[in-house]
CSV table of C-alpha atoms and ligand atoms in Angstrom, one decimal:
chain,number,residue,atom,x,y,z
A,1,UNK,CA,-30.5,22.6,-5.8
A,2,UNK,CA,-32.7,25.5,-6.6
A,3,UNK,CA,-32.8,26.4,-10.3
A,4,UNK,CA,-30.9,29.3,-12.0
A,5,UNK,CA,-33.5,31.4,-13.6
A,6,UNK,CA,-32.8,33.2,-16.9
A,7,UNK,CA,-34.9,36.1,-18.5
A,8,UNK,CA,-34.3,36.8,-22.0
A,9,UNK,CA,-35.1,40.0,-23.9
A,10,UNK,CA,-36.2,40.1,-27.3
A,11,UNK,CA,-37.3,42.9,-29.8
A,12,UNK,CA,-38.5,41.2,-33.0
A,13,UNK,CA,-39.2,37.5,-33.7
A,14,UNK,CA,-37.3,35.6,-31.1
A,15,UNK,CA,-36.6,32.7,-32.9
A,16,UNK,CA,-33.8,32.7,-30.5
A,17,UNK,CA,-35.1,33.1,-27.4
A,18,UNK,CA,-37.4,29.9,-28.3
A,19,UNK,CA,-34.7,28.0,-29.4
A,20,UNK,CA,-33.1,29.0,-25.7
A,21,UNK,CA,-36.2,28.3,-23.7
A,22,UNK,CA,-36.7,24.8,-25.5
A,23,UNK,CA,-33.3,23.7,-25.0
A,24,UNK,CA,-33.8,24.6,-21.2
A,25,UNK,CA,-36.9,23.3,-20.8
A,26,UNK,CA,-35.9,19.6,-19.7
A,27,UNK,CA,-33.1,21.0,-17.9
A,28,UNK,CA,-32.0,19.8,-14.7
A,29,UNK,CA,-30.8,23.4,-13.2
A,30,UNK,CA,-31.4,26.0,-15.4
A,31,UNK,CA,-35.2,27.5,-16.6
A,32,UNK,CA,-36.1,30.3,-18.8
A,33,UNK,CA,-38.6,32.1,-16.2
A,34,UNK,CA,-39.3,35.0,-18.1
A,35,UNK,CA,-39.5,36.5,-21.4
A,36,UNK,CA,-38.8,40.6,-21.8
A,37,UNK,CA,-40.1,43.2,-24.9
A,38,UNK,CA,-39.7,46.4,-25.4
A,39,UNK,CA,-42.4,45.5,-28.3
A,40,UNK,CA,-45.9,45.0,-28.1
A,41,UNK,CA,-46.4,43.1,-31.4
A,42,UNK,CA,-42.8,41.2,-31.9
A,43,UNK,CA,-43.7,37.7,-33.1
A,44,UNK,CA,-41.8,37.2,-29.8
A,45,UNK,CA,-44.6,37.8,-27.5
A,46,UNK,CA,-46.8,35.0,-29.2
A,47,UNK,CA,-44.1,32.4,-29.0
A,48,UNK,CA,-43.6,33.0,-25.3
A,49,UNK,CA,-47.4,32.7,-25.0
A,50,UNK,CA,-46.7,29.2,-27.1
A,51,UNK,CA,-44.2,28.1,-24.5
A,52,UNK,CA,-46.1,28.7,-21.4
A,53,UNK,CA,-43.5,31.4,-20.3
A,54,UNK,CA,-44.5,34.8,-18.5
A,55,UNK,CA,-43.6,37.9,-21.2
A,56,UNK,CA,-43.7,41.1,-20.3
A,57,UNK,CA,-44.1,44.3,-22.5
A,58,UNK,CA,-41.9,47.7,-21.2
A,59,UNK,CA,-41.5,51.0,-22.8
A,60,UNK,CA,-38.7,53.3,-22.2
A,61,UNK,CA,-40.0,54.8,-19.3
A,62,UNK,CA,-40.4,51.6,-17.4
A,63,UNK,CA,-36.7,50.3,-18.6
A,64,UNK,CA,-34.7,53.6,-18.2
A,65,UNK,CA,-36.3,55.7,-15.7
A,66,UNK,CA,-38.8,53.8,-13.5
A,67,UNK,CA,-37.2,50.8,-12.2
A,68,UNK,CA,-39.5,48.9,-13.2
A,69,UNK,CA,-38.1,46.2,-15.2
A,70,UNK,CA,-35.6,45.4,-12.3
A,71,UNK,CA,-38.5,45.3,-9.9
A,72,UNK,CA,-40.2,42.0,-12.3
A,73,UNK,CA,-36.4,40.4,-12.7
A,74,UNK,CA,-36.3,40.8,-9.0
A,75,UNK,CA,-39.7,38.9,-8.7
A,76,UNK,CA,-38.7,36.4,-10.8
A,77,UNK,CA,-35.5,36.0,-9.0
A,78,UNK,CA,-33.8,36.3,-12.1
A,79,UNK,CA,-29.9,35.2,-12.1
A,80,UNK,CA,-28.9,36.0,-15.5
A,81,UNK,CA,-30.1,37.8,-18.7
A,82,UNK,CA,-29.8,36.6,-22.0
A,83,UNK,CA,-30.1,39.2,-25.4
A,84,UNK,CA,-31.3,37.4,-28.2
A,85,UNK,CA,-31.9,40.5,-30.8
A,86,UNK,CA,-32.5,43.0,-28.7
A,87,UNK,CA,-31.3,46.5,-29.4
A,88,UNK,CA,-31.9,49.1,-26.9
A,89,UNK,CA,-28.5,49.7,-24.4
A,90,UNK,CA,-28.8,48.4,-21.1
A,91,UNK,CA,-29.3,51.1,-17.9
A,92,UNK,CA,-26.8,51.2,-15.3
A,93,UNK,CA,-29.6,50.0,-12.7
A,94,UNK,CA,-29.3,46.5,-14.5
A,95,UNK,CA,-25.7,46.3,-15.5
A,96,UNK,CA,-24.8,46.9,-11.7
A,97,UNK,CA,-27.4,43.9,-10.5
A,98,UNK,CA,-26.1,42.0,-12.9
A,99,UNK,CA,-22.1,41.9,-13.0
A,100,UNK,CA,-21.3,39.7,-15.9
A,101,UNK,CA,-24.9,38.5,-15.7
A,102,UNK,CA,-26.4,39.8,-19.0
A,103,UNK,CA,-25.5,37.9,-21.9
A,104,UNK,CA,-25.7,39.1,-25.7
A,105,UNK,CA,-25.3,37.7,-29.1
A,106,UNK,CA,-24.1,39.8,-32.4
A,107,UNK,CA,-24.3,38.3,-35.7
A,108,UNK,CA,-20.8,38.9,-36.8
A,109,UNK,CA,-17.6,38.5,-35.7
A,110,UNK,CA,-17.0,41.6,-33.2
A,111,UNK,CA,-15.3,43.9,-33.3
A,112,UNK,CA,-16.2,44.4,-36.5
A,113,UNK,CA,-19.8,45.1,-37.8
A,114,UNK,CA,-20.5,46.1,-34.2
A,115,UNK,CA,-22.0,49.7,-32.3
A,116,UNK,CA,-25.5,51.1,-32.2
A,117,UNK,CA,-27.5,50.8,-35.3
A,118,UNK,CA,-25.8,47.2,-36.4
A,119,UNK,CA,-28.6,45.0,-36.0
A,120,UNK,CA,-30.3,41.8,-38.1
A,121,UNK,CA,-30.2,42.6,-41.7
A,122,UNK,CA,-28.1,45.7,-41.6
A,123,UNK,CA,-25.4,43.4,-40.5
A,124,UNK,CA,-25.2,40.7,-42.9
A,125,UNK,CA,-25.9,43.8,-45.4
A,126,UNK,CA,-22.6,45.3,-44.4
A,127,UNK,CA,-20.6,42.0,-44.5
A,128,UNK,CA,-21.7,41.0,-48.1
A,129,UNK,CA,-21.0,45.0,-49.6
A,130,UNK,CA,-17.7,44.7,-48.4
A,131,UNK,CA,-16.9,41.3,-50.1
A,132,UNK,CA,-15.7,40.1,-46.5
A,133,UNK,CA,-15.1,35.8,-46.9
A,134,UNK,CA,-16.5,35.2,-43.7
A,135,UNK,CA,-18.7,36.2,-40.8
A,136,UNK,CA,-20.7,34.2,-37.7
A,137,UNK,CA,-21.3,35.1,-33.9
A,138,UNK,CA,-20.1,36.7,-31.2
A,139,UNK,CA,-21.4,35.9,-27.8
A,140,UNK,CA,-20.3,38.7,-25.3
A,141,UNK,CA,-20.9,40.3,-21.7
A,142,UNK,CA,-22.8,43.3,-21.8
A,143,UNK,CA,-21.4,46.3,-21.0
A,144,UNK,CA,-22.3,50.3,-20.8
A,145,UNK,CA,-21.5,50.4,-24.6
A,146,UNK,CA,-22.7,49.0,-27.6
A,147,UNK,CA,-21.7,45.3,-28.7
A,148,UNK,CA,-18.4,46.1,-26.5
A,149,UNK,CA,-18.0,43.6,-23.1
A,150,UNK,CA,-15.5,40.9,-23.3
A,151,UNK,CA,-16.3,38.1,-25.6
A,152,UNK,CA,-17.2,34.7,-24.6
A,153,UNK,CA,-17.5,32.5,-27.4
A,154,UNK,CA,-17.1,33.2,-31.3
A,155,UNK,CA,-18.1,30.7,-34.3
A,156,UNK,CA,-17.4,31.4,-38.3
A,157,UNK,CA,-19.5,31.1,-41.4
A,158,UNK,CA,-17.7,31.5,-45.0
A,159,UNK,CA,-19.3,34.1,-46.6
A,160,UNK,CA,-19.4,33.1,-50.3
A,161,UNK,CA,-19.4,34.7,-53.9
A,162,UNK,CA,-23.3,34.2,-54.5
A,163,UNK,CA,-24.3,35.3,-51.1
A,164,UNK,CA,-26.5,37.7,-50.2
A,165,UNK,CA,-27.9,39.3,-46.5
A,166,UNK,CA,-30.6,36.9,-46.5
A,167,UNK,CA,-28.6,34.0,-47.3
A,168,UNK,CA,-25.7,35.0,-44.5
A,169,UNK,CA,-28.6,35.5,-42.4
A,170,UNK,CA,-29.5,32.2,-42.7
A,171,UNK,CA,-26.0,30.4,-42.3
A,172,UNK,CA,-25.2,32.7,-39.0
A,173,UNK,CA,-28.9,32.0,-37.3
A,174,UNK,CA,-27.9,28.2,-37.7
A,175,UNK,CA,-24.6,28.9,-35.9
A,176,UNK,CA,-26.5,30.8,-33.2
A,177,UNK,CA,-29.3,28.3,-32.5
A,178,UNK,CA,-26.0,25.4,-32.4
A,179,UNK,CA,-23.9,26.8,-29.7
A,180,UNK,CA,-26.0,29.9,-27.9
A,181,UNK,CA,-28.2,27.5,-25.5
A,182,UNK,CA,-24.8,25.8,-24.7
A,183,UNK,CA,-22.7,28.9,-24.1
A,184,UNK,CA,-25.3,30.3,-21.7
A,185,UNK,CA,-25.4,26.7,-20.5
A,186,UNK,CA,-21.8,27.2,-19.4
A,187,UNK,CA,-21.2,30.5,-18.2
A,188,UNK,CA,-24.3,29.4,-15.9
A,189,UNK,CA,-22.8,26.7,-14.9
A,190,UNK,CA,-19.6,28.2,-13.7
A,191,UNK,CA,-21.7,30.2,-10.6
A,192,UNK,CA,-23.1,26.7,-9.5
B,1,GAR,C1,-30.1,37.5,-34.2
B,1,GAR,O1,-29.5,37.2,-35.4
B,1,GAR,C2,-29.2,38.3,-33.3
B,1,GAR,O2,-27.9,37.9,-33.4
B,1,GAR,C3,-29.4,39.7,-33.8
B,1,GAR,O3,-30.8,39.8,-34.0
B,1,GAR,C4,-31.3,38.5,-34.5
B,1,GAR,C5,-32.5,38.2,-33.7
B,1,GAR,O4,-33.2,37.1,-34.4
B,1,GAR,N1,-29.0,40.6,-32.8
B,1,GAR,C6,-28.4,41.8,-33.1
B,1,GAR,O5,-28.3,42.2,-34.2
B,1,GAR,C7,-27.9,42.6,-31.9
B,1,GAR,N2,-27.1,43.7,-32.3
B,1,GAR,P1,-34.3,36.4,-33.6
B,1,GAR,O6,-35.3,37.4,-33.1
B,1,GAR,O7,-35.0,35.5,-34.7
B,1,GAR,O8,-33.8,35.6,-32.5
């Protein structure tokens, strides 16, 4: 059986998207065939390089206007797109080749701490000002808004007196490298 390909976009480290390419590197029918940035000097684009995955670098002309970035998923033959921190709001071009095809995570527990601007730090910021007891992730479909498509998968972290956003940070990138790979792993498989 052919493989499903996945491309997974990325603005800042991508400690993420390697964790999800490793995982489906020895895979039997699922690859990582391409890596997607919207920045030219995200820590992302070295790891890809590290992995032996293709990355490309788009602007916003090229992702809202030119069709560009549709045109490389196309020649990648691209099945399904995975987020893994990035932050700009997907165009209509992509949301409608991709029916419940694109894939994000949010670190917190949606719908709170979601919408535009609620990213990385900011997040855990939020969650630890407002004295909330716990937080994790929220794996969802992407939609035309902000951190809004149905939700897939959730996991919880206690959030606890001494912490602080760096700390949470921590405790809800280890629930995202545990059970992302495996949630895409299973919406996957459910269009074998
Ligand atoms: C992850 O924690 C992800 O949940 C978050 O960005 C981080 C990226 O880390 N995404 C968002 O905040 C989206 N609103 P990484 O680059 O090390 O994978």
């Amino acid at each position: 059986m052919k493989k499903k390909h996945i491309a997974v976009f990325a603005s800042g480290s991508g400690s993420n998207a390697e964790n999800i390419s490793r995982f489906f590197a020895s895979h039997p029918l699922v690859e990582v065939s391409l890596i997607l940035t919207n920045k030219p000097d995200a820590a992302v684009v070295q790891r890809a390089k590290n992995l032996g995955i293709p990355c490309r670098i788009f602007n916003r002309e090229d992702f809202y206007n030119s069709g560009s970035v549709l045109d490389d998923l196309k020649r990648f033959e691209v099945d399904f797109i995975v987020l893994a921190g990035f932050l700009w709001l997907i165009p209509s071009n992509l949301l409608s080749a991709y029916p419940k095809r694109i894939i994000n995570i949010h670190p917190a527990l949606l719908p709170k701490y979601g919408g535009k601007g609620m990213y990385g730090a900011r997040v855990h910021q939020s969650v630890v000002e407002n004295k909330e007891t716990e937080s994790g992730i929220t794996i969802h479909f992407v939609n035309e808004e902000y951190d809004a498509g149905d939700i897939i998968f959730q996991a919880r972290c206690s959030v606890e007196a001494g912490d602080d956003a760096d700390s949470l940070a921590q405790k809800v990138h280890a629930l995202e490298y545990r059970h992302f790979p495996a949630v895409i792993e299973s919406v996957v498989q459910k269009e074998l």
